[in-house]
Short mmCIF file of C-alpha atoms in Angstrom, two decimals:
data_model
loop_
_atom_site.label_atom_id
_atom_site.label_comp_id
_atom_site.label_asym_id
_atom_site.label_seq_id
_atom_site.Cartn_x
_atom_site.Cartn_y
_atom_site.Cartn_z
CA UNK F 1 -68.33 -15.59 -39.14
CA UNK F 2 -66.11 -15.08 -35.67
CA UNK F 3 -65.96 -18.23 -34.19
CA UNK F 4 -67.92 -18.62 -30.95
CA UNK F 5 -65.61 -18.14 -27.99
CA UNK F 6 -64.14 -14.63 -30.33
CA UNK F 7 -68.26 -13.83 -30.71
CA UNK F 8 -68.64 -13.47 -27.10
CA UNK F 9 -65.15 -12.06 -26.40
CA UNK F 10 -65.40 -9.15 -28.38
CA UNK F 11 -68.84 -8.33 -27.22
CA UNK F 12 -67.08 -7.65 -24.44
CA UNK F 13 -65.26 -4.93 -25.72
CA UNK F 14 -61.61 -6.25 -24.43
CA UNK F 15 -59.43 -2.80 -25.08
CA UNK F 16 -62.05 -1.20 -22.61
CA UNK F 17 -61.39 -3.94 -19.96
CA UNK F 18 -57.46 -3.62 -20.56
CA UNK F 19 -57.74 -0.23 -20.09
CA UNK F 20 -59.57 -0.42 -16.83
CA UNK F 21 -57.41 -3.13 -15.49
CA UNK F 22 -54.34 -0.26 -15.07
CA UNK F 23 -56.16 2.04 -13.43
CA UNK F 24 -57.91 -0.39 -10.92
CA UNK F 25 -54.57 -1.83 -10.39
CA UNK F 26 -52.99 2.20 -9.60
CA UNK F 27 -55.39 2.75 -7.60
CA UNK F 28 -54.83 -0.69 -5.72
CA UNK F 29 -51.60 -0.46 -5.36
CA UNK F 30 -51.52 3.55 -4.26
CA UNK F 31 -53.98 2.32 -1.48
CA UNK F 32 -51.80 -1.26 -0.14
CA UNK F 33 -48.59 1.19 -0.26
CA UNK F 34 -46.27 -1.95 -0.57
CA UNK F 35 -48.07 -4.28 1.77
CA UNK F 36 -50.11 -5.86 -1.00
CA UNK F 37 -52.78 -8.87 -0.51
CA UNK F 38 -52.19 -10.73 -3.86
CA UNK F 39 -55.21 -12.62 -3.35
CA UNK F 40 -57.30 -9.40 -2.44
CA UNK F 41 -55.68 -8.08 -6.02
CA UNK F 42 -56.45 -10.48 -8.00
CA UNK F 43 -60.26 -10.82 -7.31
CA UNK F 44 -60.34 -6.94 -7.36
CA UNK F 45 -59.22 -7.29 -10.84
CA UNK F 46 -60.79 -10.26 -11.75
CA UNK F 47 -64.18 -9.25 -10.11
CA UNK F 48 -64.07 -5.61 -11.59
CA UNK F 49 -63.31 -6.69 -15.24
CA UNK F 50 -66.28 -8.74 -15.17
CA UNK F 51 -68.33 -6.30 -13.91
CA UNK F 52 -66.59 -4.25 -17.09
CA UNK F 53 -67.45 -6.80 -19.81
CA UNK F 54 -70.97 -7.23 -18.42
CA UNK F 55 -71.78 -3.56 -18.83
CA UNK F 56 -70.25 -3.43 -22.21
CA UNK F 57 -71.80 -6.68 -23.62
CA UNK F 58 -75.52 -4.97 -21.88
CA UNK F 59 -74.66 -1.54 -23.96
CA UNK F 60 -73.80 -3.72 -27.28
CA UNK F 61 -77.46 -4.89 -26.99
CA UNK F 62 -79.05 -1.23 -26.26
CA UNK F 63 -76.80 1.03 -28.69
CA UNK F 64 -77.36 -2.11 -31.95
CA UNK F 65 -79.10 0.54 -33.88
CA UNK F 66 -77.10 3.27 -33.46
CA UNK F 67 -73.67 0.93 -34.27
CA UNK F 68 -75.21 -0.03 -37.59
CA UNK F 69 -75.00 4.10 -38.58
CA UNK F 70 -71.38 4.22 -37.47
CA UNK F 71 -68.48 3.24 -39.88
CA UNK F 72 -66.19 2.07 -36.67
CA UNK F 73 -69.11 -0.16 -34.93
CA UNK F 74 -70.82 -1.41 -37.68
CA UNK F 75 -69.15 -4.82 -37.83
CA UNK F 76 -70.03 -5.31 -33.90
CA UNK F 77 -71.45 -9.02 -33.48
CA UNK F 78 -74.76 -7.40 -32.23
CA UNK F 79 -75.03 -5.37 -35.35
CA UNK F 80 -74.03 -8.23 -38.34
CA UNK F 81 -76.47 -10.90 -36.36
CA UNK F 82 -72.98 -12.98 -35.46
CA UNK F 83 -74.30 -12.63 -31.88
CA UNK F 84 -78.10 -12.37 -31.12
CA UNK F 85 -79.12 -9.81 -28.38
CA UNK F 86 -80.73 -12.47 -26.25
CA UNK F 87 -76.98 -14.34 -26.06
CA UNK F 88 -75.43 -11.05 -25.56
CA UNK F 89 -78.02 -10.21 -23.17
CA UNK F 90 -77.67 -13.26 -21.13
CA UNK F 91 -73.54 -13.45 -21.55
CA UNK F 92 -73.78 -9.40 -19.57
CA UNK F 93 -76.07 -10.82 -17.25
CA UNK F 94 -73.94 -13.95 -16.31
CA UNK F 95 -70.56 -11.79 -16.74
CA UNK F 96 -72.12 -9.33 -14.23
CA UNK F 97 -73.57 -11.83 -11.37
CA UNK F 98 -69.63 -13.81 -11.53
CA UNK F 99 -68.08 -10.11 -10.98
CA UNK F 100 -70.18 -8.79 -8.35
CA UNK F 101 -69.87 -12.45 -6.54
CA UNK F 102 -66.61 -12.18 -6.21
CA UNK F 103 -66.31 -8.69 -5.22
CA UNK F 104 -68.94 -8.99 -2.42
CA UNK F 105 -67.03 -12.10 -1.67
CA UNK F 106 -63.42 -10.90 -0.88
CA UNK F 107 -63.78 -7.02 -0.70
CA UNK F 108 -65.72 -4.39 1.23
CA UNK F 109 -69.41 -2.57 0.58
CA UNK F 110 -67.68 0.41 -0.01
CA UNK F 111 -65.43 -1.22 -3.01
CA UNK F 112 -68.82 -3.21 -4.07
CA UNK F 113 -70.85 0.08 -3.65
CA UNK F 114 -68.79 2.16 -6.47
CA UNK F 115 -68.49 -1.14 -8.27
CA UNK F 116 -72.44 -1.07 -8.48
CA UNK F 117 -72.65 2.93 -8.83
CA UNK F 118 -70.75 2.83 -12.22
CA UNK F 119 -72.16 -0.08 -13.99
CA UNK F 120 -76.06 1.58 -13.07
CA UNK F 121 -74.77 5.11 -14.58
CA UNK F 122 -72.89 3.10 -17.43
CA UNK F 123 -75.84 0.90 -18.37
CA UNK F 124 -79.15 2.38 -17.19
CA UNK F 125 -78.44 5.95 -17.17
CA UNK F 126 -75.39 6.74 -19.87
CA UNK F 127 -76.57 4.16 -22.46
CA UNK F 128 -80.20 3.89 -22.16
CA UNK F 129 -80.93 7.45 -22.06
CA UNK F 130 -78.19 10.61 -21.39
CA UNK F 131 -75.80 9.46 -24.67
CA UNK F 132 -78.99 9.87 -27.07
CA UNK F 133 -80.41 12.81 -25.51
CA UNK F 134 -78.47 15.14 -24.01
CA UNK F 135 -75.29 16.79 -24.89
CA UNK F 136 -74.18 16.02 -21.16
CA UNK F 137 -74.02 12.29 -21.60
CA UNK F 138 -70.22 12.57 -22.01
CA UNK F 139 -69.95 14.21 -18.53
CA UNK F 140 -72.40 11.90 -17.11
CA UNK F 141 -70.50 8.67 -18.73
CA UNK F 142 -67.19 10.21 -17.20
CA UNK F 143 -68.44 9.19 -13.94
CA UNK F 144 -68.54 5.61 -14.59
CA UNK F 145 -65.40 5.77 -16.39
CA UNK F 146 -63.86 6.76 -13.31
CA UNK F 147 -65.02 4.32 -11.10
CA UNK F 148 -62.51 1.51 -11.06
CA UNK F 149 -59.70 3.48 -9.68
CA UNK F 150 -61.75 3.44 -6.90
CA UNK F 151 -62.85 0.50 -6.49
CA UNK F 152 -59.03 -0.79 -6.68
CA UNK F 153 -58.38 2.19 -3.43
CA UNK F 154 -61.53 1.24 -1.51
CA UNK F 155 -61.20 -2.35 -1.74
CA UNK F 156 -57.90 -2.02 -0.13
CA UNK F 157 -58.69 0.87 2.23
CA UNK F 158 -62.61 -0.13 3.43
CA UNK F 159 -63.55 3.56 2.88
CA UNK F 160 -64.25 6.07 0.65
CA UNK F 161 -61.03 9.02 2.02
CA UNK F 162 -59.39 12.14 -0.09
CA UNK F 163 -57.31 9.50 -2.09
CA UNK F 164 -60.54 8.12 -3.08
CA UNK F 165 -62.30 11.12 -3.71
CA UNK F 166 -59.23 12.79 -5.73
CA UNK F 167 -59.19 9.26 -7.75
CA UNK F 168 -62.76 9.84 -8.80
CA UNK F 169 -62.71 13.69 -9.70
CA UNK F 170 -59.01 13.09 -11.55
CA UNK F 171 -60.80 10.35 -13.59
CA UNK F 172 -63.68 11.53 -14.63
CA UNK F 173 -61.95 15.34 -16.11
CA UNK F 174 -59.67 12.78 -17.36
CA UNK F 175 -62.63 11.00 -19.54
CA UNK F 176 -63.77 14.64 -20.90
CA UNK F 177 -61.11 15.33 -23.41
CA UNK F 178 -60.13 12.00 -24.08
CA UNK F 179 -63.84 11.29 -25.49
CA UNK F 180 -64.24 14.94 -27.04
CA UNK F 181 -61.15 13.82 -28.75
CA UNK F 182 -62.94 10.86 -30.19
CA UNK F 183 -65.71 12.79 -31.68
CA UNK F 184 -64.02 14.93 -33.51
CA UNK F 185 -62.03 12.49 -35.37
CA UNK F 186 -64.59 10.49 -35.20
CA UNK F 187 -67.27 13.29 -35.93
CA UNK F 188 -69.08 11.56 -38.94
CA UNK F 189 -69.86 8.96 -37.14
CA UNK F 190 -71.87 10.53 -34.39
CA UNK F 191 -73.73 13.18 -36.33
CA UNK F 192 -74.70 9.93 -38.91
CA UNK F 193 -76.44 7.88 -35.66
CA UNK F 194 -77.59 11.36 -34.34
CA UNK F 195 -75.55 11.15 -31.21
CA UNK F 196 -75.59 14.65 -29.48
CA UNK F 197 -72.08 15.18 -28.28
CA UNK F 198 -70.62 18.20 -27.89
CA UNK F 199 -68.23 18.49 -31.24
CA UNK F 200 -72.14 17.45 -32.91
CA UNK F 201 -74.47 19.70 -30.83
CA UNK F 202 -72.64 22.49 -30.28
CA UNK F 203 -69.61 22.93 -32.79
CA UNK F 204 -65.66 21.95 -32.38
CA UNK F 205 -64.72 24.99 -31.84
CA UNK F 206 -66.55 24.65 -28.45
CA UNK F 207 -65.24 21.35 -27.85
CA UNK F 208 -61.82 22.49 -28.53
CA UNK F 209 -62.38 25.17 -25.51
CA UNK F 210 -63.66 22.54 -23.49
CA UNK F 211 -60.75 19.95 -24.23
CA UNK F 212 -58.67 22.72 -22.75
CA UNK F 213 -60.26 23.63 -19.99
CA UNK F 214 -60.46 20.22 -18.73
CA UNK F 215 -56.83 19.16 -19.20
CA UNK F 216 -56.46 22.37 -17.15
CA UNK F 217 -58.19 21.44 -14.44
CA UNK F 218 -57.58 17.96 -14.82
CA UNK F 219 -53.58 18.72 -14.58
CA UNK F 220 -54.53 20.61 -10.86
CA UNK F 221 -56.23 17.64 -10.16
CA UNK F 222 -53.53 15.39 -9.94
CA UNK F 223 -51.01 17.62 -7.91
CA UNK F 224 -53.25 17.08 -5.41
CA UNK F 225 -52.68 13.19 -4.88
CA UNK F 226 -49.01 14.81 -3.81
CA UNK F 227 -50.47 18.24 -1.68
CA UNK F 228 -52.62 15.94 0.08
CA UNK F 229 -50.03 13.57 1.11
CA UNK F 230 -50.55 10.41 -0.81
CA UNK F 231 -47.85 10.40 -3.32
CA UNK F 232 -44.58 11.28 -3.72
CA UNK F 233 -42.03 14.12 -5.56
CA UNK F 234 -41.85 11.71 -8.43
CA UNK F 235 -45.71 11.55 -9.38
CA UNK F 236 -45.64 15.15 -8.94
CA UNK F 237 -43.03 15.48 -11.78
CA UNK F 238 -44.85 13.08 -13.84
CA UNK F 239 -48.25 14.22 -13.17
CA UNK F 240 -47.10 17.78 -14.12
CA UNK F 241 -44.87 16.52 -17.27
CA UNK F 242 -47.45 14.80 -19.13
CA UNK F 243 -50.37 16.92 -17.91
CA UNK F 244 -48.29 20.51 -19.42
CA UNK F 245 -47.28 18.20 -22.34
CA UNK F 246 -50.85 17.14 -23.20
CA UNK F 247 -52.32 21.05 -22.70
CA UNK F 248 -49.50 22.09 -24.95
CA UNK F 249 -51.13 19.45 -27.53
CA UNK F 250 -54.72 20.78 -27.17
CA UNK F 251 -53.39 24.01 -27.34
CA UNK F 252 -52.26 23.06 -30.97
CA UNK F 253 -55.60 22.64 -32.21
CA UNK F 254 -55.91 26.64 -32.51
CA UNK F 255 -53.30 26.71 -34.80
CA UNK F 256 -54.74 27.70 -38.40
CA UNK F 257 -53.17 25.23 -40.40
CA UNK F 258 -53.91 22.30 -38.28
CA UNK F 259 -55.26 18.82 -39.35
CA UNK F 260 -58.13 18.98 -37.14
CA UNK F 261 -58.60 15.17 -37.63
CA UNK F 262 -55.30 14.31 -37.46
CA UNK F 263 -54.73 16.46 -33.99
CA UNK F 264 -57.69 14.68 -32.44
CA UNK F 265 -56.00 11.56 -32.77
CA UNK F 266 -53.03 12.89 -31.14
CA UNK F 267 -55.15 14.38 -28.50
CA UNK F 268 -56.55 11.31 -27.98
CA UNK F 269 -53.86 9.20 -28.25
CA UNK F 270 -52.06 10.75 -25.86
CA UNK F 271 -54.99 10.90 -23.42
CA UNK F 272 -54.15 7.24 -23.14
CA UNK F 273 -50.55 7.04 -22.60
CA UNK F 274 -51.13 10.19 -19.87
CA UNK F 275 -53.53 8.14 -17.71
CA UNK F 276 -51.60 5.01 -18.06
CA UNK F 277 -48.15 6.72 -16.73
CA UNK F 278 -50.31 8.66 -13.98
CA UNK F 279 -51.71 5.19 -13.07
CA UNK F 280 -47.73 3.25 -12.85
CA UNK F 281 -46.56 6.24 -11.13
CA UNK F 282 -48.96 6.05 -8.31
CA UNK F 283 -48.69 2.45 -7.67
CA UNK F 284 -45.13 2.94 -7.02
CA UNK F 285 -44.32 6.52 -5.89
CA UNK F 286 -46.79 6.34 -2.63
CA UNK F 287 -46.47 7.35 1.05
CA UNK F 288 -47.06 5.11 3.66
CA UNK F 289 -48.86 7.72 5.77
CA UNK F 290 -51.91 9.72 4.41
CA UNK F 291 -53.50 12.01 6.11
CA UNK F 292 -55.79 11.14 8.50
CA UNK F 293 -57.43 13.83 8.72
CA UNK F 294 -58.68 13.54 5.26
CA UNK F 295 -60.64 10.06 5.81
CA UNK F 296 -64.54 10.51 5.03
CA UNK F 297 -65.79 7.30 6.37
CA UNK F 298 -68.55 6.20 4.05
#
């Protein structure tokens, strides 16, 4: 038995939250372009991470029967009883009201409106619905995944520009492989709970097409933080770097002696340590004039 505080930290699904607080931070800090409001930072984070943990405790309730078919979520709090759903229930609903009070209190509508746009995708329309249904919940997840860049840009810049838009579309390609990755190492798991994602419904061999093609565009992408004016020489090295260096990866997986298991990880893996160096690179290689022209007021 986890003791209680670890109970309803985990529900929380903490890696998640880590790995949201980079990118909220690059885009923060791509947006303040050295002139940066600690204050303003620190509820965007704070305010955003809660908004994180309450969607993820709120999809531990709703996906409890599918976690007990899967070998990596089984031993989720919601799943052993550790945790009932009504305290995991009420601990998203109470995470949730804290983040969006501080976000309405010391950001901007536009910040709180993408804030809000993810966590309704995330909870009612990824989890309740699209990722037991339809083979496009992975695309329609990657929107919500993609969010907190944006919120970290808008709640420094009050609207919703190119950066912003680039942030979001970068993002979300970004989410495609990366979870495609997951389910085929991961690929017993999801055809045990009957979760139709692409490596289930349709085959790997598709989804290692589809990993390709969206590190493809997803490398294209993220030159155009640079074209447009918004970052520097050096994000355009590192963008292209680690973008060629992942493709060349996915572009393993037609090899015929490959581990297919084992180059899913790497796929994956990597996925991580790409978006993370993208998200560093921004914050500090930025220009301190965009394009004006650019700006779609929202």
């Amino acid at each position: 038995m986890k003791p209680v505080f670890r109970r309803y930290l985990t529900v929380t699904k903490p890696g998640i939250i880590m790995g949201n607080l980079i990118s909220v931070a690059g885009g923060f800090l791509l947006a303040s372009r050295g002139d940066v409001d600690f204050m303003l930072m620190a509820a965007t984070l704070i305010g955003l991470s809660l908004v994180v943990a309450s969607g993820c405790a709120i999809n531990n309730c709703i996906d409890r029967d599918i976690d007990a078919k899967m070998q990596r979520t089984r031993s989720r709090v919601t799943v052993t009883g550790e945790m009932s759903l009504k305290a995991a229930f009420w601990h998203g609903i109470v995470l949730g009201v804290m983040g969006f009070t501080l976000l309405v209190a010391y950001t901007n509508a536009t910040a709180v409106f993408f804030a809000a746009l993810g966590y309704v995708v995330y909870v009612g329309v990824y989890s309740l619905y699209m990722k037991r249904n339809s083979v496009y919940g992975t695309l329609v997840g990657s929107l919500s995944g993609a969010v907190p860049p944006v919120v970290g840009y808008c709640a420094v810049s009050g609207q919703f520009d190119a950066a912003a838009a680039i942030l979001l579309v970068m993002f979300s390609l970004w989410q495609m492989p990366h979870s495609y990755a997951i389910a085929i190492f991961r690929f017993k798991d999801y055809e045990a709970a009957n979760i139709p994602v692409l490596p289930v419904a349709e085959g790997i061999e598709k989804a290692k097409l589809h990993i390709v093609l969206y590190i493809a565009v997803y490398a294209i992408v993220t030159m155009m933080l640079s074209i447009a004016g918004y970052t520097g020489i050096g994000f355009l090295a590192v963008a292209c770097t680690t973008s060629f260096w992942w493709l060349l990866m996915a572009l393993r997986g037609y090899r015929p002696d490959i581990d297919m298991t084992r180059w899913a990880r790497q796929v994956f893996g990597f996925s991580i340590l790409n978006i993370t160096i993208l998200s560093i690179a921004m914050a500090v290689d930025y220009h301190d004039v965009a394009p004006k022209l650019f700006a779609l007021a929202l």
